[in-house]
Short mmCIF file of C-alpha atoms in Angstrom, two decimals:
data_model
loop_
_atom_site.label_atom_id
_atom_site.label_comp_id
_atom_site.label_asym_id
_atom_site.label_seq_id
_atom_site.Cartn_x
_atom_site.Cartn_y
_atom_site.Cartn_z
CA MET E 22 136.46 100.49 110.28
CA ALA E 23 138.62 103.20 109.55
CA THR E 24 137.50 106.45 111.79
CA SER E 25 138.23 109.69 110.19
CA THR E 26 138.56 113.12 112.67
CA ASN E 27 135.19 114.63 110.05
CA GLY E 28 133.39 110.62 111.62
CA ALA E 29 134.97 111.72 115.03
CA ARG E 30 133.07 114.92 115.24
CA GLY E 31 130.10 113.71 113.28
CA ALA E 32 129.06 111.09 116.50
CA GLN E 33 130.04 114.13 118.82
CA ARG E 34 126.77 115.89 117.35
CA TRP E 35 125.14 112.37 116.94
CA LYS E 36 125.53 112.00 120.91
CA GLU E 37 124.63 115.71 120.90
CA MET E 38 121.23 115.12 119.69
CA SER E 39 119.15 113.14 121.54
CA LYS E 40 118.06 110.74 119.26
CA PRO E 41 117.58 110.19 115.08
CA GLU E 42 114.24 111.22 114.14
CA VAL E 43 111.94 108.14 113.43
CA GLY E 44 109.11 108.22 111.45
CA ASP E 45 109.44 111.66 110.39
CA TRP E 46 106.96 113.69 107.96
CA ARG E 47 110.07 113.35 105.54
CA VAL E 48 111.30 109.39 106.04
CA LYS E 49 107.69 108.62 105.95
CA GLY E 50 106.62 110.51 102.81
CA GLY E 51 110.43 109.73 101.54
CA LEU E 52 108.96 105.34 101.25
CA ALA E 53 106.96 106.68 98.56
CA GLN E 54 109.08 109.00 96.56
CA MET E 55 111.68 105.58 96.23
CA LEU E 56 108.86 103.49 94.86
CA LYS E 57 107.24 106.31 92.19
CA GLY E 58 107.39 104.48 88.64
CA GLY E 59 107.05 101.41 90.30
CA VAL E 60 104.32 98.69 90.54
CA ILE E 61 102.94 97.51 93.87
CA MET E 62 101.36 94.25 93.02
CA ASP E 63 98.71 92.10 95.31
CA VAL E 64 99.54 89.23 96.88
CA VAL E 65 97.50 86.49 99.28
CA THR E 66 101.00 83.82 99.51
CA PRO E 67 105.00 83.61 99.99
CA ASP E 68 105.12 82.12 96.87
CA GLN E 69 102.83 85.23 95.17
CA ALA E 70 104.91 87.98 96.52
CA LYS E 71 108.63 86.46 95.19
CA ILE E 72 107.15 86.13 91.75
CA ALA E 73 105.88 89.98 92.17
CA GLU E 74 109.12 90.52 93.43
CA ASP E 75 110.93 88.48 90.18
CA ALA E 76 109.11 90.28 87.84
CA GLY E 77 110.47 93.73 89.52
CA ALA E 78 107.68 95.28 91.80
CA VAL E 79 108.66 97.83 93.93
CA SER E 80 106.68 96.44 96.87
CA VAL E 81 104.18 93.71 97.13
CA MET E 82 100.50 94.49 99.33
CA ALA E 83 99.74 91.04 101.51
CA LEU E 84 96.47 90.18 101.99
CA GLU E 85 94.06 87.66 101.87
CA ARG E 86 91.95 87.50 99.27
CA VAL E 87 92.77 90.32 96.16
CA PRO E 88 89.49 92.03 95.38
CA SER E 89 88.13 90.58 93.11
CA ASP E 90 87.81 87.80 95.33
CA ILE E 91 86.19 90.37 97.91
CA ARG E 92 83.42 91.06 95.85
CA ARG E 93 82.46 88.04 94.86
CA ASP E 94 82.38 85.99 98.44
CA GLY E 95 80.79 89.56 100.19
CA GLY E 96 81.11 88.85 103.95
CA VAL E 97 82.87 91.34 105.58
CA ALA E 98 85.91 91.54 105.10
CA ARG E 99 89.15 92.63 108.45
CA MET E 100 92.48 92.88 107.86
CA SER E 101 94.09 89.80 107.47
CA ASP E 102 95.64 86.89 109.25
CA PRO E 103 99.86 87.74 111.07
CA ASP E 104 100.38 84.48 109.98
CA LEU E 105 100.11 85.58 106.24
CA ILE E 106 101.46 88.90 106.82
CA SER E 107 104.41 87.85 108.31
CA GLY E 108 105.37 84.94 105.64
CA ILE E 109 105.26 87.50 102.72
CA ILE E 110 107.35 89.67 105.34
CA ASP E 111 109.90 87.07 105.11
CA ALA E 112 109.81 85.71 101.93
CA VAL E 113 110.59 89.10 100.06
CA SER E 114 113.33 91.97 99.93
CA ILE E 115 110.93 94.44 98.43
CA PRO E 116 108.61 96.39 101.19
CA VAL E 117 105.17 95.07 102.40
CA MET E 118 102.27 96.99 102.66
CA ALA E 119 99.45 95.67 104.42
CA LYS E 120 95.51 97.42 104.07
CA ALA E 121 93.52 98.11 107.23
CA ARG E 122 90.05 99.12 107.56
CA ILE E 123 88.64 102.24 107.16
CA GLY E 124 88.70 103.53 110.61
CA HIS E 125 89.85 100.33 112.44
CA PHE E 126 93.48 101.87 114.00
CA VAL E 127 93.64 99.21 116.52
CA GLU E 128 94.13 96.58 112.87
CA ALA E 129 96.36 99.12 112.00
CA GLN E 130 98.18 99.60 115.49
CA ILE E 131 98.40 95.24 114.79
CA LEU E 132 100.05 95.54 111.27
CA GLU E 133 102.57 98.66 112.74
CA ALA E 134 103.66 96.09 115.07
CA LEU E 135 104.49 93.80 112.64
CA GLY E 136 106.82 95.49 111.02
CA VAL E 137 104.38 96.87 108.09
CA ASP E 138 106.32 99.34 105.82
CA TYR E 139 103.41 100.91 104.73
CA CYS E 140 99.78 100.45 105.51
CA ASP E 141 96.79 101.04 103.52
CA GLU E 142 93.42 102.08 104.98
CA SER E 143 91.92 100.91 102.16
CA GLU E 144 87.94 101.18 100.94
CA VAL E 145 88.62 97.37 99.52
CA LEU E 146 88.03 96.46 102.83
CA THR E 147 84.55 96.79 105.22
CA PRO E 148 85.09 99.56 106.70
CA ALA E 149 84.97 100.33 110.74
CA ASP E 150 84.45 103.74 111.40
CA ASN E 151 81.83 105.36 108.90
CA ALA E 152 82.58 109.40 110.11
CA TYR E 153 86.09 108.97 110.96
CA HIS E 154 89.66 108.20 109.67
CA ILE E 155 92.65 106.64 111.02
CA ASP E 156 94.58 109.73 113.07
CA LYS E 157 97.47 108.44 110.89
CA TRP E 158 99.73 111.37 113.02
CA GLN E 159 100.36 108.28 115.84
CA TYR E 160 102.61 106.14 114.16
CA LYS E 161 106.34 105.46 112.93
CA MET E 162 104.15 103.36 110.30
CA PRO E 163 103.41 105.48 107.15
CA TYR E 164 99.96 105.54 104.85
CA VAL E 165 98.69 105.29 101.94
CA CYS E 166 95.19 106.13 101.25
CA GLY E 167 92.09 106.28 98.06
CA ALA E 168 90.74 109.45 97.02
CA ARG E 169 87.89 110.01 94.47
CA ASN E 170 88.95 114.11 93.82
CA ILE E 171 91.33 116.99 95.59
CA GLY E 172 89.30 117.55 98.76
CA GLU E 173 89.55 113.37 99.68
CA ALA E 174 93.85 113.57 99.17
CA LEU E 175 93.61 116.51 101.08
CA ARG E 176 91.97 115.57 103.97
CA ARG E 177 93.95 112.20 104.07
CA ILE E 178 96.73 114.60 103.84
CA GLY E 179 95.94 115.86 106.93
CA GLU E 180 95.12 112.95 108.55
CA GLY E 181 99.04 112.26 108.25
CA ALA E 182 98.54 110.06 104.95
CA ALA E 183 102.01 109.73 103.00
CA MET E 184 100.60 108.46 99.67
CA ILE E 185 97.73 109.12 98.36
CA ARG E 186 96.30 106.87 95.58
CA THR E 187 93.18 106.62 93.18
CA LYS E 188 89.97 104.91 94.51
CA GLY E 189 89.22 103.52 91.03
CA GLU E 190 86.63 100.60 91.59
CA ALA E 191 89.06 97.34 92.92
CA GLY E 192 87.65 94.14 91.79
CA THR E 193 86.76 94.76 88.93
CA GLY E 194 89.44 95.03 86.22
CA ASP E 195 87.62 98.15 84.49
CA ILE E 196 90.09 101.30 84.24
CA VAL E 197 87.24 103.71 83.79
CA HIS E 198 87.41 104.80 87.96
CA ALA E 199 90.78 105.79 88.15
CA VAL E 200 90.53 107.32 84.98
CA THR E 201 87.99 109.85 86.37
CA HIS E 202 90.11 110.20 89.81
CA ALA E 203 92.60 110.69 88.73
CA ARG E 204 91.86 113.55 86.13
CA GLN E 205 89.97 115.21 88.70
CA ILE E 206 92.76 115.36 91.50
CA LEU E 207 94.81 116.13 88.16
CA ALA E 208 92.37 118.79 87.08
CA ASP E 209 91.14 120.02 91.04
CA ILE E 210 95.19 120.98 90.72
CA ARG E 211 95.29 122.65 87.60
CA ALA E 212 92.40 124.92 89.36
CA ILE E 213 93.80 125.50 92.36
CA GLN E 214 96.43 126.32 90.66
CA ASN E 215 95.33 129.11 87.89
CA ALA E 216 93.60 130.02 91.16
CA PRO E 217 94.19 134.07 92.11
CA THR E 218 95.64 133.87 96.56
CA GLU E 219 92.12 134.81 97.50
CA GLU E 220 89.93 132.67 96.14
CA LEU E 221 91.72 129.88 97.83
CA MET E 222 90.53 129.61 101.58
CA SER E 223 86.71 129.53 99.26
CA MET E 224 88.07 127.10 97.26
CA ALA E 225 89.60 124.94 100.47
CA ARG E 226 85.78 125.37 101.73
CA ASP E 227 84.21 123.89 98.49
CA PHE E 228 86.87 121.63 98.34
CA GLN E 229 86.04 120.82 102.41
CA ALA E 230 90.08 120.59 102.70
CA PRO E 231 92.37 121.92 105.11
CA TYR E 232 93.65 125.19 104.11
CA GLU E 233 97.31 125.53 104.60
CA LEU E 234 96.77 122.52 102.51
CA VAL E 235 95.12 123.67 99.56
CA VAL E 236 97.17 126.83 99.95
CA GLU E 237 100.83 124.55 99.41
CA VAL E 238 99.01 123.14 96.26
CA ALA E 239 98.59 126.04 94.52
CA ARG E 240 102.37 127.36 95.32
CA THR E 241 103.59 123.82 93.77
CA GLY E 242 101.36 122.64 91.09
CA LYS E 243 101.08 119.50 93.10
CA LEU E 244 100.06 117.07 95.96
CA PRO E 245 102.34 117.08 99.08
CA VAL E 246 102.71 113.47 98.82
CA VAL E 247 102.81 110.64 95.91
CA ASN E 248 100.58 110.04 93.92
CA PHE E 249 99.63 106.47 92.54
CA ALA E 250 96.79 105.21 90.61
CA ALA E 251 94.58 102.50 91.63
CA GLY E 252 91.73 100.62 91.17
CA GLY E 253 90.98 98.56 87.39
CA ILE E 254 94.32 98.16 86.20
CA ALA E 255 94.50 94.72 84.48
CA THR E 256 97.59 94.64 81.36
CA PRO E 257 100.58 97.10 80.61
CA ALA E 258 98.52 99.46 78.77
CA ASP E 259 96.27 100.62 81.23
CA ALA E 260 98.95 101.27 83.33
CA ALA E 261 101.06 103.21 80.68
CA LEU E 262 97.81 104.57 80.23
CA LEU E 263 97.60 106.50 83.75
CA MET E 264 101.01 107.29 83.87
CA GLN E 265 100.53 108.81 80.63
CA ILE E 266 97.55 111.40 82.64
CA GLY E 267 100.14 112.17 85.62
CA VAL E 268 100.18 109.61 88.17
CA GLU E 269 103.75 108.40 90.14
CA GLY E 270 103.31 104.86 89.87
CA VAL E 271 100.83 101.85 90.14
CA PHE E 272 98.76 99.34 92.21
CA VAL E 273 97.71 96.39 90.25
CA GLY E 274 95.14 94.20 92.62
CA SER E 275 93.69 91.61 91.23
CA GLY E 276 94.50 92.55 87.71
CA ILE E 277 98.18 90.08 88.08
CA PHE E 278 97.13 86.99 89.60
CA LYS E 279 93.84 86.16 88.37
CA SER E 280 95.61 86.63 85.02
CA SER E 281 96.22 83.49 82.36
CA ASN E 282 100.63 83.75 83.38
CA PRO E 283 100.47 86.09 86.61
CA ALA E 284 105.18 85.75 86.47
CA LYS E 285 104.70 86.99 82.23
CA MET E 286 101.86 89.51 82.78
CA ALA E 287 103.79 91.04 85.78
CA ASP E 288 106.37 91.62 83.89
CA ALA E 289 104.83 92.98 81.59
CA ILE E 290 103.07 95.99 83.40
CA VAL E 291 106.29 96.55 85.06
CA ARG E 292 108.22 97.53 81.75
CA ALA E 293 105.08 99.29 80.74
CA THR E 294 105.74 101.67 83.95
CA THR E 295 109.24 101.81 83.18
CA HIS E 296 108.33 103.05 79.40
CA PHE E 297 104.86 104.48 79.13
CA ASN E 298 105.87 106.79 77.11
CA ASP E 299 107.05 104.62 74.27
CA PRO E 300 104.79 103.22 71.87
CA ASP E 301 107.06 100.97 70.46
CA MET E 302 107.80 99.62 73.17
CA LEU E 303 104.72 99.05 74.64
CA ALA E 304 103.75 97.09 71.82
CA GLU E 305 106.53 94.79 72.03
CA ILE E 306 105.06 94.31 75.05
CA SER E 307 101.38 94.01 75.16
CA ARG E 308 102.35 90.40 72.82
CA GLY E 309 101.16 87.12 73.77
CA LEU E 310 100.45 88.04 77.81
CA GLY E 311 97.60 85.41 77.52
CA ASP E 312 94.08 86.71 78.63
CA ALA E 313 93.54 89.40 81.49
CA MET E 314 91.60 88.96 84.58
CA PRO E 315 88.32 88.64 83.09
CA GLY E 316 86.34 91.59 85.17
CA ILE E 317 83.17 92.95 85.11
CA GLU E 318 82.03 96.51 83.59
CA ALA E 319 82.20 99.20 86.29
CA SER E 320 78.96 100.58 85.05
CA LYS E 321 76.97 97.65 85.53
CA ILE E 322 77.30 97.73 90.01
CA PRO E 323 74.83 99.15 92.21
CA GLU E 324 76.02 102.07 93.61
CA ALA E 325 75.79 100.48 97.68
CA GLU E 326 77.99 97.34 96.38
CA GLN E 327 80.57 99.95 94.96
CA LEU E 328 83.73 100.37 97.00
CA GLN E 329 84.76 104.22 96.22
CA THR E 330 82.06 105.65 97.78
CA ARG E 331 83.30 104.14 101.08
CA GLY E 332 84.91 106.49 103.02
CA TRP E 333 85.09 110.93 102.64
CA MET R 7 130.31 124.33 78.77
CA ARG R 8 128.86 121.81 81.66
CA PRO R 9 129.19 118.69 82.18
CA ARG R 10 126.21 116.39 80.12
CA ILE R 11 124.16 114.35 83.55
CA GLY R 12 121.90 112.03 83.29
CA VAL R 13 119.70 110.28 86.17
CA LEU R 14 118.60 106.22 85.47
CA ALA R 15 114.87 106.80 85.60
CA LEU R 16 113.80 103.31 85.02
CA GLN R 17 112.05 103.50 88.22
CA GLY R 18 112.82 105.30 91.95
CA ASP R 19 112.99 109.27 92.24
CA PHE R 20 114.85 110.55 89.62
CA ALA R 21 112.48 113.87 88.97
CA GLU R 22 114.07 114.80 92.40
CA HIS R 23 117.99 114.71 91.44
CA ILE R 24 116.70 115.98 88.27
CA GLN R 25 115.30 119.46 90.50
CA MET R 26 118.52 119.42 93.10
CA LEU R 27 120.81 119.77 89.33
CA ASP R 28 117.93 122.29 87.72
CA MET R 29 118.96 124.40 91.55
CA ILE R 30 122.57 124.74 90.45
CA GLY R 31 122.10 125.38 87.03
CA ILE R 32 122.79 121.82 84.92
CA ASP R 33 120.71 120.67 82.78
CA SER R 34 120.10 116.86 83.16
CA ILE R 35 118.69 114.05 81.40
CA GLU R 36 115.69 110.99 81.77
CA VAL R 37 117.82 107.65 80.80
CA ARG R 38 116.06 105.23 79.89
CA LYS R 39 118.09 103.18 77.26
CA VAL R 40 120.67 102.41 77.70
CA GLN R 41 123.04 104.63 73.65
CA GLN R 42 121.98 107.37 75.85
CA LEU R 43 125.13 106.28 78.05
CA SER R 44 126.95 107.79 75.26
CA GLU R 45 126.12 111.28 75.55
CA ILE R 46 126.54 111.52 79.44
CA ASP R 47 129.37 112.39 81.41
CA GLY R 48 128.18 111.81 84.99
CA LEU R 49 125.00 109.29 86.00
CA ILE R 50 123.20 109.24 88.81
CA ILE R 51 121.42 105.80 89.86
CA PRO R 52 118.82 107.41 92.60
CA GLY R 53 117.16 106.18 95.26
CA GLY R 54 114.21 103.22 94.32
CA GLU R 55 113.58 99.61 95.10
CA SER R 56 117.64 98.17 93.73
CA THR R 57 116.10 94.58 93.19
CA THR R 58 113.65 96.81 90.87
CA ILE R 59 116.12 98.89 89.17
CA VAL R 60 118.79 95.77 89.08
CA LYS R 61 116.54 93.72 87.46
CA LEU R 62 114.88 96.85 84.87
CA LEU R 63 119.00 97.25 84.03
CA HIS R 64 119.18 93.28 83.16
CA MET R 65 115.99 93.27 81.17
CA PHE R 66 117.39 96.50 79.03
CA ASP R 67 120.70 95.06 78.26
CA PHE R 68 122.05 98.74 80.62
CA VAL R 69 124.55 96.03 82.54
CA ASP R 70 127.48 95.28 79.80
CA ASP R 71 127.86 99.03 78.15
CA LEU R 72 127.34 100.82 81.89
CA LYS R 73 130.20 98.47 82.89
CA SER R 74 132.36 99.20 79.66
CA HIS R 75 131.14 103.20 80.67
CA VAL R 76 133.15 103.25 84.30
CA GLU R 77 135.44 101.48 82.85
CA SER R 78 136.85 104.26 80.50
CA GLY R 79 135.96 107.50 83.33
CA MET R 80 132.53 108.21 83.55
CA ALA R 81 131.50 109.82 87.33
CA LEU R 82 128.97 107.53 87.92
CA TRP R 83 126.60 108.12 91.55
CA GLY R 84 124.80 105.65 93.47
CA THR R 85 121.65 106.87 96.08
CA CYS R 86 120.80 104.66 98.50
CA ALA R 87 119.79 101.97 96.03
CA GLY R 88 121.64 103.20 93.77
CA MET R 89 124.74 102.41 95.92
CA ILE R 90 123.31 98.89 96.22
CA VAL R 91 123.32 98.58 92.20
CA ILE R 92 126.94 99.31 92.05
CA ALA R 93 128.32 97.35 95.01
CA ARG R 94 130.77 95.08 94.48
CA GLU R 95 129.01 92.39 97.06
CA LEU R 96 125.97 92.72 99.16
CA ALA R 97 125.78 90.89 103.01
CA ASP R 98 121.57 89.84 101.36
CA PRO R 99 121.19 87.16 99.19
CA TYR R 100 118.58 89.75 96.34
CA PRO R 101 119.76 91.25 94.56
CA THR R 102 123.21 90.51 92.79
CA PRO R 103 124.66 94.01 92.61
CA LEU R 104 126.75 95.32 89.54
CA ASN R 105 130.68 95.65 91.06
CA LEU R 106 130.96 99.32 89.93
CA ILE R 107 132.68 100.47 93.18
CA ASP R 108 134.53 97.97 95.41
CA ILE R 109 132.28 97.95 98.17
CA GLY R 110 130.65 95.56 100.61
CA VAL R 111 126.83 96.61 101.58
CA ALA R 112 124.82 95.56 103.83
CA ARG R 113 120.64 96.43 102.90
CA ASN R 114 118.00 97.92 104.94
CA TYR R 115 120.89 97.61 107.61
CA PHE R 116 119.24 99.97 110.60
CA GLY R 117 115.74 97.70 110.29
CA ARG R 118 112.30 98.29 108.57
CA GLN R 119 110.73 101.75 107.73
CA VAL R 120 109.74 102.52 110.85
CA ASP R 121 113.42 102.24 111.70
CA SER R 122 113.87 104.90 108.84
CA PHE R 123 115.54 108.33 110.62
CA GLU R 124 117.53 111.54 109.39
CA ALA R 125 120.43 112.91 110.96
CA GLU R 126 123.56 115.38 111.04
CA LEU R 127 126.23 114.05 108.89
CA ASN R 128 130.06 115.68 108.83
CA ILE R 129 130.92 114.61 105.16
CA ASN R 130 135.43 115.52 104.33
CA GLY R 131 135.15 117.26 101.02
CA ILE R 132 132.07 119.42 101.78
CA GLU R 133 132.43 122.32 103.61
CA GLY R 134 130.59 124.36 105.95
CA ASP R 135 127.49 123.11 108.09
CA PRO R 136 126.55 119.20 108.34
CA MET R 137 123.90 118.06 106.38
CA ARG R 138 120.93 116.29 106.73
CA ALA R 139 120.67 113.33 105.67
CA VAL R 140 118.31 111.30 104.84
CA PHE R 141 117.66 107.74 105.83
CA ILE R 142 115.11 105.43 104.31
CA ARG R 143 115.42 101.81 104.85
CA ALA R 144 119.22 102.52 104.32
CA PRO R 145 122.29 100.40 102.78
CA ILE R 146 125.54 101.04 105.12
CA VAL R 147 129.16 100.18 103.54
CA GLN R 148 130.42 96.88 105.40
CA ASN R 149 134.04 96.60 103.98
CA THR R 150 135.42 98.74 101.82
CA GLY R 151 138.68 97.35 99.12
CA GLU R 152 142.18 99.54 98.05
CA ASN R 153 141.91 103.13 96.30
CA ILE R 154 138.02 103.09 98.43
CA GLU R 155 137.94 106.51 100.37
CA THR R 156 135.13 107.32 103.67
CA LEU R 157 133.93 110.27 103.12
CA ALA R 158 131.56 110.05 106.16
CA THR R 159 130.40 107.89 108.89
CA VAL R 160 128.05 107.03 111.61
CA PRO R 161 129.15 106.37 114.31
CA ALA R 162 128.50 103.14 116.90
CA THR R 163 125.60 103.09 119.06
CA ASP R 164 124.41 100.27 121.13
CA ASP R 165 122.70 98.79 117.48
CA HIS R 166 125.68 98.64 115.80
CA PRO R 167 128.71 100.06 115.78
CA GLU R 168 130.71 102.60 113.44
CA GLN R 169 129.46 102.33 109.89
CA ALA R 170 130.64 104.44 106.50
CA VAL R 171 127.60 104.84 104.45
CA ALA R 172 129.33 107.35 101.74
CA VAL R 173 132.08 106.61 100.21
CA LYS R 174 134.45 107.80 97.10
CA SER R 175 136.42 106.15 94.43
CA GLY R 176 137.96 108.14 91.42
CA ARG R 177 135.56 109.27 89.74
CA VAL R 178 132.44 106.77 91.47
CA LEU R 179 130.27 107.82 94.39
CA ALA R 180 127.92 105.60 97.27
CA THR R 181 125.95 107.39 99.87
CA SER R 182 122.99 105.50 101.30
CA PHE R 183 121.07 108.58 102.56
CA HIS R 184 118.92 111.09 100.04
CA PRO R 185 120.59 114.48 99.74
CA GLU R 186 118.10 115.04 96.67
CA LEU R 187 114.57 114.66 98.85
CA THR R 188 116.94 117.34 101.14
CA GLN R 189 116.95 121.23 99.54
CA ASP R 190 120.75 120.93 100.33
CA THR R 191 123.05 120.55 96.82
CA ARG R 192 126.67 120.42 97.70
CA LEU R 193 126.87 116.96 97.55
CA HIS R 194 125.40 116.93 93.95
CA SER R 195 127.92 120.20 93.34
CA LEU R 196 130.54 117.96 93.98
CA PHE R 197 129.22 115.04 91.47
CA VAL R 198 128.57 118.44 88.92
CA GLU R 199 132.70 118.71 89.69
CA LEU R 200 133.78 114.67 89.18
CA ALA R 201 131.32 115.48 85.76
CA GLU R 202 133.32 117.84 84.58
CA ASP R 203 136.54 115.78 85.28
CA ALA R 204 134.95 113.39 83.37
CA ARG R 205 134.23 115.56 80.84
CA LEU R 206 138.00 117.03 80.98
CA ASP R 207 139.56 113.28 80.41
CA GLU R 208 141.01 112.76 77.37
CA ASN R 209 141.29 109.16 77.28
CA ARG R 210 137.88 108.79 77.95
CA VAL R 211 136.06 110.74 75.21
CA ASN R 212 138.72 108.32 72.89
CA ALA R 213 137.45 105.50 74.77
CA LYS R 214 133.97 106.60 74.40
CA ARG R 215 134.49 107.07 70.77
CA ARG R 216 135.72 103.59 70.55
CA LEU R 217 132.55 102.37 72.68
CA THR R 218 129.69 104.57 70.94
CA GLU R 219 130.90 102.65 67.74
CA GLU R 220 130.87 98.89 68.98
CA THR R 221 126.94 100.00 70.14
CA ALA R 222 126.22 101.45 66.39
CA SER R 223 127.22 98.27 64.82
CA THR R 224 125.79 95.88 67.12
CA VAL R 225 123.08 97.37 67.16
#
């Protein structure tokens, strides 16, 4: 490797610094920036992870059961077996995410030790703590968390989350709650942005959100981190709908591997997320995909069985 | 008249590049269709997932035209995933890069996300203070062909030898890190100069006219 004098000067400075900073805020949030315009897919085996990667997924979520199976089976849903997660990490070159239970910081420590690229502190698993979420600042591993409104989103960011997704209602294949949550977050942002500065403290109180983050939203007109949609996306049109509403990318849980032709559905949702604003392309993409996941109408789910009300 | 710059908007942090260009007074376009390549003097391939971006470039028939445009003199800049996409070859099995600059690249060189970092970097051709470079699951340049100018390296540490992280060849630029995640627009200004050079290149104008006619006739 040829060394320039410039490089040598760089080396000097490098040594002067104690250590390059690892796991800081920009680096954590930065990975989420790289996922924008992309699709993150739930997978339960290394083979599924390969199918997702081949279809153009930007990342995979490694878990033992997709949300619709968790919903069907009942019982306590926990972090996946490290063997399964490591097997998926070894199978693909794209970043791998995995879920920890809300408040279960030891599951999170284990995921970080496994080298997981992003932890989803997720309402899809059974919460481990009814009062407190994980203190996400304590980790080099970045976090994504679910939210239904700006208050919930900013509380999670206040705790150190580097990426937000809508909660939606996971495992249903019904898009209505993801739409509701995405619209709510965007409406809250508009309200903050349009408020005179003297009203921001009261808004922070009403939203139960950290004041500094409310001020930041007022200044920039967007969340301080990347904002994706999740919970009920089952077709290319669903993905494009959320993108047009204003999210920056999508998670697809049960929607791919519970459809009749997962490889084709995965490919189509990736295409639709890129060309979300082009109806001619979307019409072409939506042709002949086979059956989408069967789905459950979310309004038929009793409140006690809703996943989105887990966490606060 | 300023050069026209496009940012590949198939996936990744294209919005940040557009914002950086905006900060230095350059209007740019989001490139999602191959026909748009005829409207620009320079293309930025942003950070993102390289596997995904390569897949989408094939899916939406960009590969041949992109190559022709670069050969005819269009300026090109790949950041992080973008650098992987335009490399000659990779040390990794996946994806197959497009061979638009004569460099061999290794993906995720420094490790997984928990090993991502920031550091100060001196860059040849950039005046003043070192740049704050953000490395996220970053690749490095492992070998370079002839006519490749190394602009910046990260020095050797206990874990790795000295490695190139910014290189240039003609009007093609490749960087391992993400200037678009900072407020430092100096590399973007450098790229605008390359695109301006492309805009004023008469040979390219003629080649581009031929290319546009060919694309039109095959559509």
